[in-house]
Coordinates of C-alpha atoms and ligand atoms in Angstrom, one line a residue:
X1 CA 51.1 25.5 40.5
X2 CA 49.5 29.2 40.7
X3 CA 50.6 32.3 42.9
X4 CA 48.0 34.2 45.0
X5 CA 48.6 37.9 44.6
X6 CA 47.8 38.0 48.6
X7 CA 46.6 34.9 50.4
X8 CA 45.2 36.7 53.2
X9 CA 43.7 33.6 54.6
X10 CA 47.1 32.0 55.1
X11 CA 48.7 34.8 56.5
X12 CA 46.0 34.6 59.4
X13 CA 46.0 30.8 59.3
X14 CA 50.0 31.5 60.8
X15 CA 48.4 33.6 63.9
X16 CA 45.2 31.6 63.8
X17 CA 45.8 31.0 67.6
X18 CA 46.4 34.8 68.7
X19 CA 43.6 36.1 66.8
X20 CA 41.5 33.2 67.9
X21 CA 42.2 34.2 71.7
X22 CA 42.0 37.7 71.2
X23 CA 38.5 37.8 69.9
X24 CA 37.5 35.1 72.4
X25 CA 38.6 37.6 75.2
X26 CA 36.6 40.5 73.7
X27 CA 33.8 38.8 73.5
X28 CA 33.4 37.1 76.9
X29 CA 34.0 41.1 77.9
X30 CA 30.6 42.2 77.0
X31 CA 31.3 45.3 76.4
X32 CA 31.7 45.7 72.8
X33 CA 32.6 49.5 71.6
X34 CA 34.8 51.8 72.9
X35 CA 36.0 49.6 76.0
X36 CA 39.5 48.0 77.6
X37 CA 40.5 46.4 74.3
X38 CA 40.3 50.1 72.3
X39 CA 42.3 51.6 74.5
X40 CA 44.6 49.0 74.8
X41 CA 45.5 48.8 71.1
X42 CA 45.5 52.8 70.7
X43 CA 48.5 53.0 73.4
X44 CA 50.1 49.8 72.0
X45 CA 50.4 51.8 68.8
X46 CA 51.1 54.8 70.0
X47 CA 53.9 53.4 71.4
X48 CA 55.0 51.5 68.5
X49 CA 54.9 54.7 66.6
X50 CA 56.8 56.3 69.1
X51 CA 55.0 59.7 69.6
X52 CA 51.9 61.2 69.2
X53 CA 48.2 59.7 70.6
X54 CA 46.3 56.8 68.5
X55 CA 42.8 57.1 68.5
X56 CA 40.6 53.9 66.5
X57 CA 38.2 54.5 63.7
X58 CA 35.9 52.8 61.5
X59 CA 37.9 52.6 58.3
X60 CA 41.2 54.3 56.4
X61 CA 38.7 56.9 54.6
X62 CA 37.1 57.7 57.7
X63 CA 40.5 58.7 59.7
X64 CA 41.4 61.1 56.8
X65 CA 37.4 62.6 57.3
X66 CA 38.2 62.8 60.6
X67 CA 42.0 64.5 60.3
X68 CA 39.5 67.1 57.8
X69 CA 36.9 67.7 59.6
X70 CA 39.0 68.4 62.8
X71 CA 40.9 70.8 61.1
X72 CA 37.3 72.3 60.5
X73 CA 37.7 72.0 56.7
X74 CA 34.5 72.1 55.0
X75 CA 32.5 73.7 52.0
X76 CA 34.9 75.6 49.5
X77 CA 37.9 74.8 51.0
X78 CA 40.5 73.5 48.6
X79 CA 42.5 69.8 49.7
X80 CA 45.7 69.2 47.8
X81 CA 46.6 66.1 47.0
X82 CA 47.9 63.4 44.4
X83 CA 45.7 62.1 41.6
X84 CA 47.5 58.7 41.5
X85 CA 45.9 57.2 45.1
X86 CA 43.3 55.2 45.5
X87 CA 39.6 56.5 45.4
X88 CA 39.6 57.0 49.1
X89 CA 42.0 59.5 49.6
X90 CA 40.1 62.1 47.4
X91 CA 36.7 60.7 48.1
X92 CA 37.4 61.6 51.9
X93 CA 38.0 65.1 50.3
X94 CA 35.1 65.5 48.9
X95 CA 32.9 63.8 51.5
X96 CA 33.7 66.5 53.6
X97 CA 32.4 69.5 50.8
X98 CA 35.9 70.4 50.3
X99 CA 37.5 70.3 46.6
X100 CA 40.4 68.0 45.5
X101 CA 43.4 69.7 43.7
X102 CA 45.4 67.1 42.2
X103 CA 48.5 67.2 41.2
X104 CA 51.5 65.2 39.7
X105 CA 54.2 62.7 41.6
X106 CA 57.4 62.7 40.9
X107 CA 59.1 60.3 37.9
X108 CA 61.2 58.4 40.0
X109 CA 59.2 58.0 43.4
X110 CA 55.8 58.2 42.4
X111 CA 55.3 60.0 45.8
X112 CA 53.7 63.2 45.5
X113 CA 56.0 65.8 43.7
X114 CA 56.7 68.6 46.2
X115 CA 58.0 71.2 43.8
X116 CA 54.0 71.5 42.2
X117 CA 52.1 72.2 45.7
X118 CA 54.0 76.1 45.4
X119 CA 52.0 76.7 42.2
X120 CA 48.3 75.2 43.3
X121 CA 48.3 77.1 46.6
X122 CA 45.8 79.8 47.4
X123 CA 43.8 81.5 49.9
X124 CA 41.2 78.8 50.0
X125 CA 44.1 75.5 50.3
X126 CA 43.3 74.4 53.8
X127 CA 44.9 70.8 54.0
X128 CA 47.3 68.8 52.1
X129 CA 47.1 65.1 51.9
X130 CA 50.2 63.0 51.4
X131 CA 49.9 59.8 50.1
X132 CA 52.7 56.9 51.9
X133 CA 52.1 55.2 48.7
X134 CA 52.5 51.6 48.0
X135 CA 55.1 51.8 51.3
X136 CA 57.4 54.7 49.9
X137 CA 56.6 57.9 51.7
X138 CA 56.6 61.4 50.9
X139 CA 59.0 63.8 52.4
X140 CA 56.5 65.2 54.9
X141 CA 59.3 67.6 55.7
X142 CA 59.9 69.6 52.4
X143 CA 56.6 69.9 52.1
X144 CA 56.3 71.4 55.5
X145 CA 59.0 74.0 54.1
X146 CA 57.1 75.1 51.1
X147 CA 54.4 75.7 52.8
X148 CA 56.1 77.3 55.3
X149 CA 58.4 79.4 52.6
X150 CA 54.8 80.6 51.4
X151 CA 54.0 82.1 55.2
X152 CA 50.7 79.3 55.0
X153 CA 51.9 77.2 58.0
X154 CA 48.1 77.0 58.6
X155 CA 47.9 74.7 56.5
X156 CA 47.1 70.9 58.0
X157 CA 49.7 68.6 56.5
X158 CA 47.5 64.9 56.6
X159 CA 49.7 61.6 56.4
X160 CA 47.5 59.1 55.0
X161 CA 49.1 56.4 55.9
X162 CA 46.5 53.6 54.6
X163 CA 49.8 51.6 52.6
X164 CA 52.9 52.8 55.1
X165 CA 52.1 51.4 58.7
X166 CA 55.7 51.0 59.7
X167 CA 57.3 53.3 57.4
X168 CA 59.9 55.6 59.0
X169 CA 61.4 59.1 57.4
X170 CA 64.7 60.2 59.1
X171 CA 63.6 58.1 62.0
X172 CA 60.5 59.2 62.5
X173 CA 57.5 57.0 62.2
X174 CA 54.7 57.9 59.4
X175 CA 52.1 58.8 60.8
X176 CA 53.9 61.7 63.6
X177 CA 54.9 64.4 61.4
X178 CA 52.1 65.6 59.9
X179 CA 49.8 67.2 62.4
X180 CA 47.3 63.8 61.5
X181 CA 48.2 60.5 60.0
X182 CA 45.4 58.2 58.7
X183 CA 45.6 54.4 58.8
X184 CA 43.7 52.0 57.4
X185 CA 43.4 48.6 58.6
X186 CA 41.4 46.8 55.2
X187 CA 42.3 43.1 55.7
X188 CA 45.3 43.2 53.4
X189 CA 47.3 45.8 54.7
X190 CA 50.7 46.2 56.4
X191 CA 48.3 45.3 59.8
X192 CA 44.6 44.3 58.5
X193 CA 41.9 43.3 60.5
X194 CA 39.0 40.6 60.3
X195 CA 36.5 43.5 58.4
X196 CA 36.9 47.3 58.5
X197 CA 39.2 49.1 60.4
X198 CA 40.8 52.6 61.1
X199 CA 43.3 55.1 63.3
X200 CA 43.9 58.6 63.4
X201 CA 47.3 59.2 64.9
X202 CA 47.0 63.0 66.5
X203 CA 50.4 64.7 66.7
X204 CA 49.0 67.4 68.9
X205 CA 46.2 67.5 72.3
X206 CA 43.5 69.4 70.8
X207 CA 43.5 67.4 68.2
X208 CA 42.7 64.2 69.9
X209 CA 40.0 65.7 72.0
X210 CA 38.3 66.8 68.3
X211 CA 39.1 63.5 66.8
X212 CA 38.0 62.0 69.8
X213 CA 34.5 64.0 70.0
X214 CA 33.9 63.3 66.5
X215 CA 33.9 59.8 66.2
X216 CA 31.7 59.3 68.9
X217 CA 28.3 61.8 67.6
X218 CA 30.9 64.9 68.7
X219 CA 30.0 64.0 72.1
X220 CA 32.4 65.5 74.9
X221 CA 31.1 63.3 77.5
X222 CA 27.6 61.0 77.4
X223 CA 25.0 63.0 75.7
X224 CA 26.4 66.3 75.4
X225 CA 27.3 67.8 72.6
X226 CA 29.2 71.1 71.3
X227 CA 29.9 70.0 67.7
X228 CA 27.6 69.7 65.0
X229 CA 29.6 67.4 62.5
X230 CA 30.0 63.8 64.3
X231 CA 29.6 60.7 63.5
X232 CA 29.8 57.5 64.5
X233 CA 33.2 56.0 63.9
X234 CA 34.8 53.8 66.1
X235 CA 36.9 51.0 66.1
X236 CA 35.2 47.7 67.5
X237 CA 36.3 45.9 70.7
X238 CA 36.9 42.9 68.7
X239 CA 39.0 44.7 65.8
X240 CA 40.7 46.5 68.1
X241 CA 41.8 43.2 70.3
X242 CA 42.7 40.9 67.2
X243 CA 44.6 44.0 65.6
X244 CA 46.7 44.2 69.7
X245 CA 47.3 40.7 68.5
X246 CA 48.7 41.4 65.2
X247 CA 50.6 44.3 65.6
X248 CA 53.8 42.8 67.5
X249 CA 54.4 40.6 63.5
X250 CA 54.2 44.4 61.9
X251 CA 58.3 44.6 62.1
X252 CA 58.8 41.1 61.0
X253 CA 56.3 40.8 58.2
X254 CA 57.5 44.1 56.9
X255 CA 61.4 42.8 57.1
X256 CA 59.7 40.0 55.1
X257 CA 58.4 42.2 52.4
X258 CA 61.9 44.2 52.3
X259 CA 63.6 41.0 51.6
X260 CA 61.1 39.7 48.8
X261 CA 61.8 43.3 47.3
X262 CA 65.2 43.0 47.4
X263 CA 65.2 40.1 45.6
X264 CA 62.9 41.1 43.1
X265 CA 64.8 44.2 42.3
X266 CA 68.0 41.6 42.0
X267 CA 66.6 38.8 39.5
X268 CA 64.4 41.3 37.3
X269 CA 66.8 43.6 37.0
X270 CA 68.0 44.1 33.2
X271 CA 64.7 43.7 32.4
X272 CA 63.0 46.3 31.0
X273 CA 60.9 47.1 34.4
X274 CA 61.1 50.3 36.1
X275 CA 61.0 50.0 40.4
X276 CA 60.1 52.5 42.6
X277 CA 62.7 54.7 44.0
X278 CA 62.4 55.0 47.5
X279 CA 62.6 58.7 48.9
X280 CA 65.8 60.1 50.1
X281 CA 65.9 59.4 54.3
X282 CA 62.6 56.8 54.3
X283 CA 62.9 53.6 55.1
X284 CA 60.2 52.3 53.6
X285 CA 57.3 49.7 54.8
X286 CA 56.4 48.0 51.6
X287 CA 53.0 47.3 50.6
X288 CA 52.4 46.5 47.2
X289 CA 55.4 45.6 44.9
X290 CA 54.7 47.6 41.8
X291 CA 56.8 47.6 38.4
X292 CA 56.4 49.7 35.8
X293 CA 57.1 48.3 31.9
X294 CA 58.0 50.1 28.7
X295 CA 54.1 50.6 27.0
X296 CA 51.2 49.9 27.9
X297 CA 50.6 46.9 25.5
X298 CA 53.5 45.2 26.9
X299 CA 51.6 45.5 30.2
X300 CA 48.6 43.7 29.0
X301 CA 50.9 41.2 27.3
X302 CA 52.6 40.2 30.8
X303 CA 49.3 39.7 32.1
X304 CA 48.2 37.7 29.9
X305 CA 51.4 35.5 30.1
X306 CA 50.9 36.0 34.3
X307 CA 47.5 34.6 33.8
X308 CA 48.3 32.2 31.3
X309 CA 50.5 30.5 34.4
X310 CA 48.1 31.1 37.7
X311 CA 50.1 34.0 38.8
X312 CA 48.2 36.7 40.0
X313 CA 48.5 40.5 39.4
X314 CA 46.8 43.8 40.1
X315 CA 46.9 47.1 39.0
X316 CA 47.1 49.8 41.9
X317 CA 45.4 52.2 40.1
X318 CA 44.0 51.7 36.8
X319 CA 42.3 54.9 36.5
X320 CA 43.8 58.0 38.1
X321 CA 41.8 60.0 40.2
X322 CA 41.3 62.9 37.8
X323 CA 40.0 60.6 35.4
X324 CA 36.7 59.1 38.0
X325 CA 33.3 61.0 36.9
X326 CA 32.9 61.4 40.1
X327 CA 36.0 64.0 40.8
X328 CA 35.3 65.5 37.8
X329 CA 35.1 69.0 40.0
X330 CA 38.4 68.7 40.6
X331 CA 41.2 70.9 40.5
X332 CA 43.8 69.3 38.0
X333 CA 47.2 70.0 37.5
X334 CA 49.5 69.1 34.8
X335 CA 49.3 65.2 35.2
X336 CA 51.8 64.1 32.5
X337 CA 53.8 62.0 35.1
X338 CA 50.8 60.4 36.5
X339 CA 49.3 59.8 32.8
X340 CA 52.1 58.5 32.1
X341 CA 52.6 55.7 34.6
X342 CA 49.3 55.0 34.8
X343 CA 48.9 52.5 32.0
X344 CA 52.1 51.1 32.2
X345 CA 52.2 49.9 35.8
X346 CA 51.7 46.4 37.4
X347 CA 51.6 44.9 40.9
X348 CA 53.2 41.3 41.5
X349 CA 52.1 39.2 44.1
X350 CA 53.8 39.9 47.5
X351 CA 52.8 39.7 50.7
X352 CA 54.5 38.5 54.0
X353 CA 53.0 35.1 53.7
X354 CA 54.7 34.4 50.1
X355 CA 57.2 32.0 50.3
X356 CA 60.4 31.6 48.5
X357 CA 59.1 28.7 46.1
X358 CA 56.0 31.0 44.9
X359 CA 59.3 34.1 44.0
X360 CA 60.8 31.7 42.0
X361 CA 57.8 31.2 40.1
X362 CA 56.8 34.2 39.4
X363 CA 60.7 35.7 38.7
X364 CA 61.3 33.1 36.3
X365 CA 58.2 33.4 34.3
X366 CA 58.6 37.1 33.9
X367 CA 62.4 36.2 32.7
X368 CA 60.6 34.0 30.6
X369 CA 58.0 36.3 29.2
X370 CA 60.9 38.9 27.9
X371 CA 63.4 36.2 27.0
X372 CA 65.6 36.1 29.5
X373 CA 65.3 32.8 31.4
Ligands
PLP1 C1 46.0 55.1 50.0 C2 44.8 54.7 50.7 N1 44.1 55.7 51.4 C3 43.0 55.4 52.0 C4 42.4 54.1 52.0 C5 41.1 53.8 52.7 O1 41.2 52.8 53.7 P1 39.9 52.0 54.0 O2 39.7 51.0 52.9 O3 40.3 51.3 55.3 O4 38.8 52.9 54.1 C6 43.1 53.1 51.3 C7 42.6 51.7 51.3 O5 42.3 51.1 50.3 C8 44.3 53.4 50.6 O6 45.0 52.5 49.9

């Protein structure tokens, strides 16, 4: 018997009843964007996060374009963020004319390493982007007190959020600290739809009223307009009203996750894998289980072995960011850490929907693969 890395079609098959409802309501409504079912799931997660106004989007990479252009960052202006994220994070960056200065994440957390943003600011940094990634979050507020320390508290500090939905630091939901957090809801995350989804969490007014304008052709109200750069982003009455439906399981399929972490961590450990450390004060909403090995060519080995046994695995990201053609504009920092890791890494399948039996598989054939079943 196999393991799915994510069987996304089971976890569904669970709620098959709520989502089943919730799209049947949305579309006997017919009214199909920006309607009752919108709204509804922008306060329900508002809520949930506790403070600061949700408003839906198209996709993960258009929140953070939105979070950039409403902090009117455009041409020139220079975006810091990590180089080990996924394509989306600096593509948004870039989408908006504004350069990408990556730099390096720290050994242990693999979060973005706030003692390098001191040395990459300038006159022209305008936004920072911190990547929640893989569930572990960065310490939103150190890097609030660099920037401060450096008298730049114009700078907009951007949560994306896209692998952290659920995530708390110090008690405070990801998502609220930054002055934007971007979410993505891509079917296989922490809360994914049916198709393409998207929030932008605004942490103050004006900000929602942009955000707000610009996803909807900058309009203020029906066809008028006093922006120039909007587009048409919104969350669709049907994603919005199966998401209402899935966002009450967020706590439980995350407690889920922590568990099948946990107990990861437990059997693997004295095996020659390295976890991520979670960040000091975050309690973290895990979304990828990731382990680091020794070399790279033992890496390719365990997949092999993985594959050899129907157990899937992934690698979150094979090629940092300031390796794509594409960013080849970028600003790059010393990257050792994220060189480092990069080749080395390896996501196990993990997901709220695994169950204990499918664990067992995969722990003992990676005791297995290093001799130690
Ligand atoms: C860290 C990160 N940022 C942004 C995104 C973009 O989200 P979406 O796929 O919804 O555009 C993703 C999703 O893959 C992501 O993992």
């Amino acid at each position: 018997m196999g393991v799915p890395f994510f069987d996304i079609g089971r976890l569904n098959a669970s709620i098959a009843d709520d989502i089943a409802s919730a799209a049947q309501r949305a579309l006997t409504s017919s009214w199909y964007i920006l309607g009752k079912e919108g709204e509804a799931f922008e306060s329900q997660m508002s809520l949930q996060l506790g403070s600061g106004r949700v408003l839906g989007c198209n996709s993960g990479t258009d929140a953070l374009i939105l979070s950039l252009l409403a902090a009117d960052i455009g041409i020139e202006d220079e975006v810091i963020t990590v180089a080990h994220t996924a394509i989306p994070t600096v593509a948004a960056i870039c989408a908006v004319g504004a350069i990408p200065v990556l730099i390096d994440i720290d050994y242990d957390t693999w979060a973005l390493d706030v003692t390098k943003i001191a040395e990459v600011l300038t006159q022209k940094t305008k936004a920072i982007i911190v990547v929640h990634l893989y569930g572990n979050m960065v310490d939103v507020n150190s890097v609030r007190n660099v920037v401060c320390s450096a008298g730049r508290s114009d700078i907009a500090i951007i949560e994306d959020v896209a692998q952290a939905q659920g995530a708390e630091l110090n008690s405070q939901s990801a998502g609220t600290i930054g002055r934007f957090g971007a979410f993505s809801f891509y079917p296989s995350k922490n809360i994914g739809a049916l198709g393409d989804g998207g929030a932008v969490c605004c942490n103050n007014e004006a900000d929602v009223e942009q955000v707000r304008m610009l996803r909807n052709y900058g309009q203020k109200d029906r066809y008028h307009t006093e922006i120039s750069r909007g587009t048409n982003s919104r969350l669709d009455e049907i994603q919005a009203a199966i998401l209402s439906a899935k966002l009450p399981f967020l706590k439980n399929w995350n407690k889920r996750k922590a568990c099948l972490m946990e107990r990861y961590r437990t059997e693997l450990s004295g095996l020659p894998l390295k976890f991520q450390q979670v960040t000091s004060g975050c309690e973290p909403a895990w979304h990828l289980c990731v382990v680091a090995l020794d070399a790279p060519e033992r890496r390719d080995q365990l997949i092999a072995h993985f594959q050899r046994e129907e157990i899937q695995t992934l690698i979150h990201y094979p090629i940092p960011n300031h390796r794509q053609p594409a960013f080849a504009h970028a600003i790059i920092q010393d990257l050792s850490v994220t060189d480092s890791l990069v080749g080395r890494i390896l996501s196990l399948p993990f997901s709220p929907i695994l169950s204990d039996d499918e664990q067992t598989i995969v722990i003992n054939s990676a005791r297995a693969f290093f001799g130690a079943a």
